[in-house]
mmCIF file of C-alpha atoms and ligand atoms in Angstrom:
data_model
loop_
_atom_site.group_PDB
_atom_site.id
_atom_site.type_symbol
_atom_site.label_atom_id
_atom_site.label_comp_id
_atom_site.label_asym_id
_atom_site.label_seq_id
_atom_site.Cartn_x
_atom_site.Cartn_y
_atom_site.Cartn_z
ATOM 1 C CA MET V 1 7.959 78.041 214.694
ATOM 2 C CA LEU V 2 11.765 77.889 214.631
ATOM 3 C CA ARG V 3 12.945 77.703 218.247
ATOM 4 C CA ILE V 4 16.294 79.500 218.468
ATOM 5 C CA ALA V 5 18.710 79.525 221.415
ATOM 6 C CA VAL V 6 21.057 82.516 221.717
ATOM 7 C CA LEU V 7 24.630 81.889 222.908
ATOM 8 C CA GLY V 8 26.091 85.114 224.293
ATOM 9 C CA VAL V 9 23.798 87.960 225.279
ATOM 10 C CA GLY V 10 26.159 90.919 225.397
ATOM 11 C CA ARG V 11 25.820 94.062 223.307
ATOM 12 C CA ILE V 12 24.622 92.368 220.127
ATOM 13 C CA GLY V 13 23.251 89.043 221.427
ATOM 14 C CA ARG V 14 20.533 90.766 223.473
ATOM 15 C CA MET V 15 19.403 92.708 220.402
ATOM 16 C CA HIS V 16 19.238 89.493 218.345
ATOM 17 C CA ALA V 17 17.308 87.768 221.165
ATOM 18 C CA ALA V 18 14.719 90.558 221.139
ATOM 19 C CA ASN V 19 14.433 90.358 217.331
ATOM 20 C CA ILE V 20 13.891 86.582 217.500
ATOM 21 C CA ALA V 21 11.103 87.116 220.045
ATOM 22 C CA LEU V 22 9.474 89.602 217.647
ATOM 23 C CA HIS V 23 9.683 87.411 214.526
ATOM 24 C CA PRO V 24 6.327 85.797 213.653
ATOM 25 C CA ARG V 25 7.855 82.418 212.712
ATOM 26 C CA ALA V 26 10.561 82.244 215.389
ATOM 27 C CA ALA V 27 10.600 81.739 219.137
ATOM 28 C CA LEU V 28 13.346 82.452 221.637
ATOM 29 C CA ALA V 29 14.104 78.992 223.048
ATOM 30 C CA GLY V 30 16.492 80.246 225.726
ATOM 31 C CA VAL V 31 19.828 81.922 226.305
ATOM 32 C CA PHE V 32 23.264 80.981 227.589
ATOM 33 C CA ASP V 33 26.064 83.311 228.639
ATOM 34 C CA VAL V 34 29.110 82.639 230.809
ATOM 35 C CA ASN V 35 28.176 85.939 232.435
ATOM 36 C CA ASP V 36 25.255 84.543 234.427
ATOM 37 C CA ALA V 37 23.981 87.994 235.414
ATOM 38 C CA ALA V 38 23.610 88.944 231.739
ATOM 39 C CA ALA V 39 21.814 85.666 230.966
ATOM 40 C CA THR V 40 19.448 86.157 233.914
ATOM 41 C CA GLU V 41 18.715 89.739 232.890
ATOM 42 C CA ILE V 42 17.819 88.823 229.309
ATOM 43 C CA ALA V 43 15.943 85.610 230.188
ATOM 44 C CA THR V 44 13.818 87.596 232.647
ATOM 45 C CA ALA V 45 13.265 90.537 230.304
ATOM 46 C CA LEU V 46 12.240 88.312 227.374
ATOM 47 C CA GLY V 47 10.441 85.608 229.350
ATOM 48 C CA THR V 48 12.656 82.711 228.330
ATOM 49 C CA VAL V 49 14.827 80.060 229.993
ATOM 50 C CA LYS V 50 18.506 80.113 230.843
ATOM 51 C CA PHE V 51 20.682 77.168 229.851
ATOM 52 C CA ALA V 52 23.483 75.997 232.145
ATOM 53 C CA SER V 53 25.950 75.572 229.277
ATOM 54 C CA ALA V 54 26.295 75.863 225.523
ATOM 55 C CA GLU V 55 26.286 72.049 225.360
ATOM 56 C CA GLU V 56 22.917 71.944 227.153
ATOM 57 C CA ALA V 57 21.451 74.496 224.743
ATOM 58 C CA VAL V 58 22.715 72.614 221.683
ATOM 59 C CA ALA V 59 21.439 69.242 222.947
ATOM 60 C CA SER V 60 18.038 70.516 224.110
ATOM 61 C CA GLU V 61 15.035 69.002 222.320
ATOM 62 C CA ALA V 62 13.366 72.401 222.714
ATOM 63 C CA VAL V 63 16.038 74.018 220.501
ATOM 64 C CA ASP V 64 15.879 73.820 216.686
ATOM 65 C CA ALA V 65 18.608 76.334 215.811
ATOM 66 C CA LEU V 66 21.409 78.444 217.301
ATOM 67 C CA LEU V 67 22.341 82.087 217.150
ATOM 68 C CA ILE V 68 25.981 82.628 218.162
ATOM 69 C CA ALA V 69 26.664 86.128 219.480
ATOM 70 C CA SER V 70 29.289 85.263 222.078
ATOM 71 C CA SER V 71 32.896 86.491 222.007
ATOM 72 C CA THR V 72 34.677 85.789 218.720
ATOM 73 C CA ALA V 73 36.990 83.117 220.175
ATOM 74 C CA THR V 74 33.974 80.860 220.829
ATOM 75 C CA HIS V 75 32.400 81.023 217.347
ATOM 76 C CA ALA V 76 34.196 78.183 215.557
ATOM 77 C CA ASP V 77 33.626 75.719 218.445
ATOM 78 C CA PHE V 78 29.940 76.621 218.639
ATOM 79 C CA ILE V 79 29.474 76.359 214.851
ATOM 80 C CA GLU V 80 30.979 72.858 214.939
ATOM 81 C CA MET V 81 28.735 71.866 217.857
ATOM 82 C CA GLY V 82 25.594 73.149 216.129
ATOM 83 C CA VAL V 83 26.349 71.498 212.790
ATOM 84 C CA ALA V 84 27.254 68.179 214.494
ATOM 85 C CA ALA V 85 23.854 68.280 216.218
ATOM 86 C CA GLY V 86 22.106 69.027 212.890
ATOM 87 C CA LYS V 87 20.939 72.448 214.089
ATOM 88 C CA PRO V 88 21.097 75.460 211.738
ATOM 89 C CA VAL V 89 23.497 78.153 212.925
ATOM 90 C CA LEU V 90 23.504 81.922 212.569
ATOM 91 C CA CYS V 91 26.914 83.182 213.677
ATOM 92 C CA GLU V 92 28.101 86.729 214.206
ATOM 93 C CA LYS V 93 31.206 87.914 212.363
ATOM 94 C CA PRO V 94 34.070 87.078 212.298
ATOM 95 C CA ILE V 95 34.146 83.258 212.319
ATOM 96 C CA ASP V 96 37.495 83.491 214.105
ATOM 97 C CA LEU V 97 40.489 85.819 214.147
ATOM 98 C CA SER V 98 42.729 82.999 212.883
ATOM 99 C CA LEU V 99 42.395 81.886 209.277
ATOM 100 C CA GLU V 100 43.899 78.542 210.305
ATOM 101 C CA ARG V 101 41.059 77.973 212.797
ATOM 102 C CA VAL V 102 38.518 78.967 210.141
ATOM 103 C CA GLU V 103 40.025 76.369 207.803
ATOM 104 C CA THR V 104 39.812 73.578 210.417
ATOM 105 C CA CYS V 105 36.214 74.564 211.126
ATOM 106 C CA ALA V 106 35.465 74.537 207.368
ATOM 107 C CA ALA V 107 36.957 71.044 207.107
ATOM 108 C CA LYS V 108 34.864 69.807 210.047
ATOM 109 C CA ILE V 109 31.540 71.051 208.660
ATOM 110 C CA ALA V 110 32.319 70.314 204.989
ATOM 111 C CA GLY V 111 29.597 68.370 203.233
ATOM 112 C CA SER V 112 26.992 68.973 205.905
ATOM 113 C CA PRO V 113 23.609 70.159 204.622
ATOM 114 C CA VAL V 114 22.959 72.082 207.864
ATOM 115 C CA PRO V 115 22.549 75.806 207.036
ATOM 116 C CA VAL V 116 25.276 78.047 208.477
ATOM 117 C CA MET V 117 24.683 81.775 208.095
ATOM 118 C CA LEU V 118 27.110 84.614 208.836
ATOM 119 C CA GLY V 119 25.771 87.804 210.415
ATOM 120 C CA PHE V 120 26.987 90.221 207.742
ATOM 121 C CA VAL V 121 24.156 92.606 208.500
ATOM 122 C CA ARG V 122 24.999 95.274 205.940
ATOM 123 C CA ARG V 123 23.891 93.047 203.058
ATOM 124 C CA PHE V 124 20.372 93.371 204.498
ATOM 125 C CA ASP V 125 20.267 97.175 204.621
ATOM 126 C CA THR V 126 17.521 98.481 202.330
ATOM 127 C CA GLY V 127 19.844 101.084 200.737
ATOM 128 C CA HIS V 128 22.593 98.551 200.081
ATOM 129 C CA ARG V 129 20.045 96.108 198.658
ATOM 130 C CA ALA V 130 18.755 98.815 196.320
ATOM 131 C CA VAL V 131 22.314 99.431 195.080
ATOM 132 C CA LYS V 132 22.791 95.701 194.492
ATOM 133 C CA ALA V 133 19.451 95.453 192.666
ATOM 134 C CA ALA V 134 20.386 98.440 190.478
ATOM 135 C CA ILE V 135 23.720 96.833 189.559
ATOM 136 C CA GLU V 136 22.043 93.518 188.758
ATOM 137 C CA ALA V 137 19.349 95.213 186.681
ATOM 138 C CA GLY V 138 22.040 96.969 184.619
ATOM 139 C CA ARG V 139 20.921 100.459 185.669
ATOM 140 C CA ILE V 140 24.523 101.690 185.918
ATOM 141 C CA GLY V 141 25.776 99.637 182.989
ATOM 142 C CA ASP V 142 28.939 97.656 183.726
ATOM 143 C CA LEU V 143 30.215 98.208 187.268
ATOM 144 C CA HIS V 144 33.684 99.806 187.132
ATOM 145 C CA GLN V 145 34.339 101.319 190.556
ATOM 146 C CA LEU V 146 32.971 100.902 194.057
ATOM 147 C CA ALA V 147 33.618 103.239 196.993
ATOM 148 C CA ILE V 148 32.699 102.101 200.504
ATOM 149 C CA THR V 149 32.988 104.530 203.406
ATOM 150 C CA SER V 150 32.672 103.205 206.954
ATOM 151 C CA ARG V 151 33.615 105.343 209.932
ATOM 152 C CA ASP V 152 32.708 104.664 213.545
ATOM 153 C CA PRO V 153 31.363 107.553 215.631
ATOM 154 C CA GLY V 154 34.036 107.088 218.283
ATOM 155 C CA LEU V 155 36.943 104.957 219.353
ATOM 156 C CA ALA V 156 35.872 101.710 221.059
ATOM 157 C CA PRO V 157 37.172 101.190 224.617
ATOM 158 C CA ALA V 158 40.854 100.200 224.848
ATOM 159 C CA ALA V 159 39.874 96.831 226.362
ATOM 160 C CA TYR V 160 37.854 96.083 223.191
ATOM 161 C CA ILE V 161 40.539 97.240 220.741
ATOM 162 C CA GLU V 162 43.184 95.161 222.542
ATOM 163 C CA VAL V 163 41.384 91.873 221.790
ATOM 164 C CA SER V 164 39.576 92.836 218.576
ATOM 165 C CA GLY V 165 42.132 91.256 216.254
ATOM 166 C CA GLY V 166 42.816 94.616 214.624
ATOM 167 C CA ILE V 167 40.801 96.952 212.435
ATOM 168 C CA PHE V 168 40.853 94.766 209.304
ATOM 169 C CA ARG V 169 39.549 91.574 210.976
ATOM 170 C CA ASP V 170 37.094 93.330 213.278
ATOM 171 C CA MET V 171 35.787 96.409 211.459
ATOM 172 C CA THR V 172 36.752 96.338 207.776
ATOM 173 C CA ILE V 173 35.534 92.730 207.596
ATOM 174 C CA HIS V 174 32.005 94.110 207.033
ATOM 175 C CA ASP V 175 33.275 96.217 204.131
ATOM 176 C CA PHE V 176 35.240 93.334 202.631
ATOM 177 C CA ASP V 177 32.003 91.358 202.596
ATOM 178 C CA LEU V 178 30.056 94.269 201.087
ATOM 179 C CA ALA V 179 32.719 94.652 198.391
ATOM 180 C CA ARG V 180 32.343 90.996 197.389
ATOM 181 C CA TYR V 181 28.546 91.343 197.507
ATOM 182 C CA PHE V 182 28.489 94.320 195.133
ATOM 183 C CA LEU V 183 31.359 93.340 192.832
ATOM 184 C CA GLY V 184 29.862 89.927 192.189
ATOM 185 C CA GLU V 185 33.283 88.437 191.472
ATOM 186 C CA GLU V 186 36.254 87.533 193.639
ATOM 187 C CA ILE V 187 38.916 90.091 194.472
ATOM 188 C CA ALA V 188 42.393 89.324 193.135
ATOM 189 C CA THR V 189 44.642 92.008 194.644
ATOM 190 C CA VAL V 190 44.654 94.128 197.813
ATOM 191 C CA SER V 191 46.721 97.186 198.642
ATOM 192 C CA ALA V 192 46.231 98.919 201.994
ATOM 193 C CA THR V 193 47.601 101.809 204.000
ATOM 194 C CA GLY V 194 47.209 102.058 207.767
ATOM 195 C CA SER V 195 47.801 105.091 209.984
ATOM 196 C CA ARG V 196 47.622 105.916 213.685
ATOM 197 C CA LEU V 197 45.980 109.329 213.698
ATOM 198 C CA VAL V 198 43.081 109.115 216.187
ATOM 199 C CA ASP V 199 44.878 107.568 219.174
ATOM 200 C CA PRO V 200 48.502 106.924 218.183
ATOM 201 C CA ALA V 201 49.562 105.645 221.634
ATOM 202 C CA LEU V 202 46.766 103.074 221.889
ATOM 203 C CA MET V 203 47.242 101.936 218.289
ATOM 204 C CA GLU V 204 50.995 101.599 218.839
ATOM 205 C CA ARG V 205 50.421 99.531 221.975
ATOM 206 C CA CYS V 206 47.890 97.276 220.201
ATOM 207 C CA ASP V 207 49.954 97.147 216.981
ATOM 208 C CA ASP V 208 46.819 98.325 215.221
ATOM 209 C CA TYR V 209 45.603 101.203 213.009
ATOM 210 C CA ASP V 210 42.688 103.601 213.422
ATOM 211 C CA THR V 211 42.680 105.075 209.907
ATOM 212 C CA VAL V 212 42.891 102.807 206.854
ATOM 213 C CA THR V 213 42.308 102.890 203.119
ATOM 214 C CA ILE V 214 42.167 99.700 201.081
ATOM 215 C CA THR V 215 42.293 99.524 197.290
ATOM 216 C CA MET V 216 41.252 96.250 195.686
ATOM 217 C CA ALA V 217 40.750 94.906 192.160
ATOM 218 C CA THR V 218 39.123 91.852 190.653
ATOM 219 C CA ALA V 219 40.838 89.785 187.974
ATOM 220 C CA GLY V 220 38.533 91.481 185.469
ATOM 221 C CA GLY V 221 39.712 94.957 186.578
ATOM 222 C CA LYS V 222 36.746 96.149 188.663
ATOM 223 C CA GLN V 223 38.043 98.421 191.412
ATOM 224 C CA CYS V 224 36.985 99.059 194.999
ATOM 225 C CA VAL V 225 38.193 101.561 197.578
ATOM 226 C CA ILE V 226 37.288 101.155 201.257
ATOM 227 C CA THR V 227 37.862 104.034 203.675
ATOM 228 C CA ASN V 228 37.663 103.370 207.424
ATOM 229 C CA SER V 229 38.207 105.543 210.477
ATOM 230 C CA ARG V 230 37.625 104.571 214.071
ATOM 231 C CA ARG V 231 36.326 108.086 214.800
ATOM 232 C CA ALA V 232 34.113 110.452 212.815
ATOM 233 C CA VAL V 233 33.109 113.413 214.995
ATOM 234 C CA TYR V 234 29.828 113.848 213.044
ATOM 235 C CA GLY V 235 28.638 110.270 213.752
ATOM 236 C CA TYR V 236 28.390 106.815 212.191
ATOM 237 C CA ASP V 237 29.326 107.351 208.539
ATOM 238 C CA GLN V 238 28.076 104.557 206.274
ATOM 239 C CA ARG V 239 27.977 105.228 202.538
ATOM 240 C CA VAL V 240 28.374 103.293 199.312
ATOM 241 C CA GLU V 241 28.825 104.538 195.751
ATOM 242 C CA ALA V 242 28.774 102.258 192.708
ATOM 243 C CA PHE V 243 29.963 103.766 189.427
ATOM 244 C CA GLY V 244 29.550 102.159 186.047
ATOM 245 C CA SER V 245 29.575 102.639 182.292
ATOM 246 C CA GLY V 246 25.954 103.774 182.320
ATOM 247 C CA GLY V 247 25.650 105.790 185.518
ATOM 248 C CA MET V 248 26.184 105.888 189.255
ATOM 249 C CA ILE V 249 24.131 104.921 192.287
ATOM 250 C CA ALA V 250 24.887 105.819 195.898
ATOM 251 C CA THR V 251 23.420 105.345 199.364
ATOM 252 C CA ASP V 252 23.674 108.020 201.990
ATOM 253 C CA ASN V 253 23.758 108.145 205.761
ATOM 254 C CA LYS V 254 20.647 107.891 207.911
ATOM 255 C CA PRO V 255 19.918 110.945 210.058
ATOM 256 C CA LEU V 256 17.880 110.804 213.282
ATOM 257 C CA ASP V 257 14.863 112.109 211.365
ATOM 258 C CA ASN V 258 14.130 113.651 207.965
ATOM 259 C CA THR V 259 13.736 117.293 209.049
ATOM 260 C CA ARG V 260 15.715 120.190 207.573
ATOM 261 C CA PHE V 261 16.293 123.395 209.548
ATOM 262 C CA SER V 262 16.828 126.804 207.975
ATOM 263 C CA GLY V 263 17.473 129.988 209.968
ATOM 264 C CA PRO V 264 20.118 132.615 210.586
ATOM 265 C CA GLY V 265 23.450 131.189 209.447
ATOM 266 C CA ALA V 266 22.077 127.905 208.095
ATOM 267 C CA THR V 267 19.884 126.542 205.326
ATOM 268 C CA GLY V 268 18.734 122.983 204.880
ATOM 269 C CA GLN V 269 20.561 121.848 208.016
ATOM 270 C CA ALA V 270 20.031 118.101 208.644
ATOM 271 C CA PRO V 271 19.895 116.493 212.093
ATOM 272 C CA ALA V 272 22.720 114.337 213.492
ATOM 273 C CA LEU V 273 23.261 110.799 212.188
ATOM 274 C CA LEU V 274 21.883 107.696 213.873
ATOM 275 C CA ASP V 275 24.526 106.985 216.441
ATOM 276 C CA PHE V 276 25.831 103.468 215.860
ATOM 277 C CA PHE V 277 25.257 100.087 214.246
ATOM 278 C CA ILE V 278 22.312 98.891 216.340
ATOM 279 C CA GLU V 279 20.342 102.037 215.462
ATOM 280 C CA ARG V 280 21.658 102.501 211.896
ATOM 281 C CA TYR V 281 21.052 98.895 210.866
ATOM 282 C CA ASP V 282 17.995 98.068 213.001
ATOM 283 C CA ASP V 283 15.829 97.029 210.010
ATOM 284 C CA ALA V 284 18.734 95.054 208.586
ATOM 285 C CA PHE V 285 19.290 93.137 211.849
ATOM 286 C CA ALA V 286 15.600 92.146 211.813
ATOM 287 C CA ALA V 287 15.972 91.063 208.170
ATOM 288 C CA VAL V 288 18.978 88.891 209.133
ATOM 289 C CA ILE V 289 16.699 86.912 211.461
ATOM 290 C CA GLY V 290 14.098 86.652 208.679
ATOM 291 C CA GLU V 291 16.650 85.236 206.232
ATOM 292 C CA PHE V 292 17.931 82.763 208.828
ATOM 293 C CA VAL V 293 14.424 81.534 209.662
ATOM 294 C CA GLY V 294 13.655 81.113 205.940
ATOM 295 C CA ALA V 295 16.866 79.172 205.290
ATOM 296 C CA ALA V 296 16.423 76.946 208.350
ATOM 297 C CA GLU V 297 12.772 76.194 207.503
ATOM 298 C CA ALA V 298 13.633 75.277 203.912
ATOM 299 C CA GLY V 299 16.937 73.562 204.762
ATOM 300 C CA ARG V 300 18.547 75.740 202.085
ATOM 301 C CA ALA V 301 21.811 77.691 201.989
ATOM 302 C CA PRO V 302 21.376 81.163 203.487
ATOM 303 C CA ALA V 303 22.035 84.314 201.414
ATOM 304 C CA VAL V 304 25.345 84.785 203.215
ATOM 305 C CA GLY V 305 27.217 81.788 204.544
ATOM 306 C CA PHE V 306 30.368 80.333 206.057
ATOM 307 C CA GLU V 307 32.373 80.695 202.828
ATOM 308 C CA ASP V 308 31.567 84.421 202.750
ATOM 309 C CA GLY V 309 32.969 84.693 206.283
ATOM 310 C CA ARG V 310 36.088 82.824 205.195
ATOM 311 C CA GLN V 311 36.605 84.988 202.100
ATOM 312 C CA ALA V 312 36.180 88.214 204.096
ATOM 313 C CA LEU V 313 38.842 87.044 206.569
ATOM 314 C CA ILE V 314 41.207 86.232 203.692
ATOM 315 C CA LEU V 315 40.808 89.833 202.467
ATOM 316 C CA ALA V 316 41.518 91.088 206.014
ATOM 317 C CA GLU V 317 44.720 89.014 206.139
ATOM 318 C CA ALA V 318 45.748 90.354 202.731
ATOM 319 C CA ALA V 319 45.168 93.964 203.826
ATOM 320 C CA LEU V 320 47.214 93.497 206.983
ATOM 321 C CA LEU V 321 50.053 91.893 205.023
ATOM 322 C CA SER V 322 49.931 94.756 202.535
ATOM 323 C CA VAL V 323 50.305 97.362 205.298
ATOM 324 C CA ARG V 324 53.076 95.432 207.032
ATOM 325 C CA GLU V 325 55.080 94.817 203.859
ATOM 326 C CA GLY V 326 54.149 97.984 201.961
ATOM 327 C CA ARG V 327 53.135 96.132 198.804
ATOM 328 C CA THR V 328 50.160 94.960 196.800
ATOM 329 C CA VAL V 329 49.154 91.458 197.889
ATOM 330 C CA SER V 330 47.664 88.804 195.607
ATOM 331 C CA ILE V 331 44.838 86.862 197.222
ATOM 332 C CA SER V 332 46.390 83.656 195.883
ATOM 333 C CA ASP V 333 49.285 84.293 198.336
ATOM 334 C CA ILE V 334 46.961 84.020 201.378
ATOM 335 C CA GLY V 335 45.908 80.837 203.169
HETATM 336 N N1 LIG N 401 27.385 92.332 212.990
HETATM 337 C C1 LIG N 401 27.806 93.378 213.668
HETATM 338 O O1 LIG N 401 27.619 94.504 213.240
HETATM 339 C C2 LIG N 401 28.499 93.182 214.979
HETATM 340 C C3 LIG N 401 28.569 94.251 215.872
HETATM 341 C C4 LIG N 401 29.153 94.043 217.112
HETATM 342 C C5 LIG N 401 29.691 92.822 217.440
HETATM 343 N N2 LIG N 401 29.649 91.798 216.549
HETATM 344 C C6 LIG N 401 30.243 90.502 216.896
HETATM 345 O O2 LIG N 401 29.398 89.867 217.852
HETATM 346 C C7 LIG N 401 30.172 89.171 218.825
HETATM 347 C C8 LIG N 401 29.811 89.703 220.216
HETATM 348 O O3 LIG N 401 30.129 91.076 220.260
HETATM 349 P P1 LIG N 401 29.533 92.043 221.392
HETATM 350 O O4 LIG N 401 29.906 93.406 220.968
HETATM 351 O O5 LIG N 401 28.108 91.701 221.672
HETATM 352 O O6 LIG N 401 30.456 91.603 222.620
HETATM 353 P P2 LIG N 401 30.083 91.589 224.170
HETATM 354 O O7 LIG N 401 31.373 91.430 224.879
HETATM 355 O O8 LIG N 401 29.184 92.726 224.512
HETATM 356 O O9 LIG N 401 29.219 90.245 224.332
HETATM 357 C C9 LIG N 401 29.782 88.971 224.220
HETATM 358 C C10 LIG N 401 29.061 88.085 225.212
HETATM 359 O O10 LIG N 401 29.521 86.757 225.023
HETATM 360 C C11 LIG N 401 29.635 86.166 226.321
HETATM 361 N N3 LIG N 401 30.503 85.006 226.240
HETATM 362 C C12 LIG N 401 31.866 84.941 226.231
HETATM 363 N N4 LIG N 401 32.274 83.649 226.191
HETATM 364 C C13 LIG N 401 31.140 82.892 226.148
HETATM 365 C C14 LIG N 401 30.899 81.498 226.084
HETATM 366 N N5 LIG N 401 31.911 80.612 226.052
HETATM 367 N N6 LIG N 401 29.622 81.067 226.051
HETATM 368 C C15 LIG N 401 28.584 81.957 226.083
HETATM 369 N N7 LIG N 401 28.751 83.288 226.167
HETATM 370 C C16 LIG N 401 30.020 83.745 226.193
HETATM 371 C C17 LIG N 401 30.175 87.299 227.194
HETATM 372 O O11 LIG N 401 29.969 87.030 228.565
HETATM 373 C C18 LIG N 401 29.353 88.478 226.676
HETATM 374 O O12 LIG N 401 28.142 88.638 227.377
HETATM 375 C C19 LIG N 401 31.646 89.401 218.431
HETATM 376 O O13 LIG N 401 32.105 88.295 217.721
HETATM 377 C C20 LIG N 401 31.602 90.620 217.538
HETATM 378 O O14 LIG N 401 32.635 90.631 216.554
HETATM 379 C C21 LIG N 401 29.055 91.946 215.345
#
């Protein structure tokens, strides 16, 4: 049994805590949150203990591993604490909003055999995995072009957007990771456009964008286009299309159920989409815990690790620079 403590039990930490409790080879060792009411609520609901601090959780002999789901600014410190204590870490994205801080964290944990996994959940989606397997099996021949669409169902609260680090570091970071996952080789150039079409006033105030398109290419010429919007009125839009010399494979959105309605004025009408990431990627979030438990038990590198988090942030920095300077950015210029 891998005994995992959860640091931060907000929106996503409480879901991870419940998934740990459900996993047959994991146990929820306890929770810590600076918001004591949230920690009490989750500890009571899941029948576990509450730690008085992150340090107490890390040092506890009843804790084998850590899941970090606290606010982004805490991630790098908590990763360093976990690795120093020899305890495997599963950390939510992003590692940090500052590439400089990510680099100092990388230097601190360099050479350690302790598994550090990044919570890039989309790699664990069954549809995305099927696309990856098809590419690897050569079903679409040589991969030439990748199109990733990711649109949120609605604008996050202003208080969230203000501290999110901007759309590229907070939202597109998932798509940057997916692009690397599917392309199977590093991206060399990034060109991005950013617009303020959903809430121009808020985006202006936050110096952010709500509508972005990113075009990327590998050194070998494989291309990828990512399209993001912070608001799709029809729901959480998550699709991938991989096109190659021998064919094309695509994943579609997940509706609430698989019914189709036909009647006056409509044929084959599908239900609404699953609302947001916790519902859309519920199987994938459970699979993230499974991969982490497997890696921690075996003391092996997880399927997605610290370096993937670092590379995704580099792509986010490149996209932001591209928008700001109106030019194509070479990845070698970043960092
Ligand atoms: N993988 C995904 O799809 C996904 C989705 C949402 C959020 N996230 C990431 O997960 C993290 C948490 O996001 P959220 O939406 O749950 O935010 P949230 O604000 O709902 O929860 C964060 C929690 O961390 C707690 N916290 C803050 N500082 C802390 C500290 N020093 N020690 C312990 N707890 C502390 C807060 O009190 C809060 O309860 C963020 O880094 C975010 O980027 C990932």
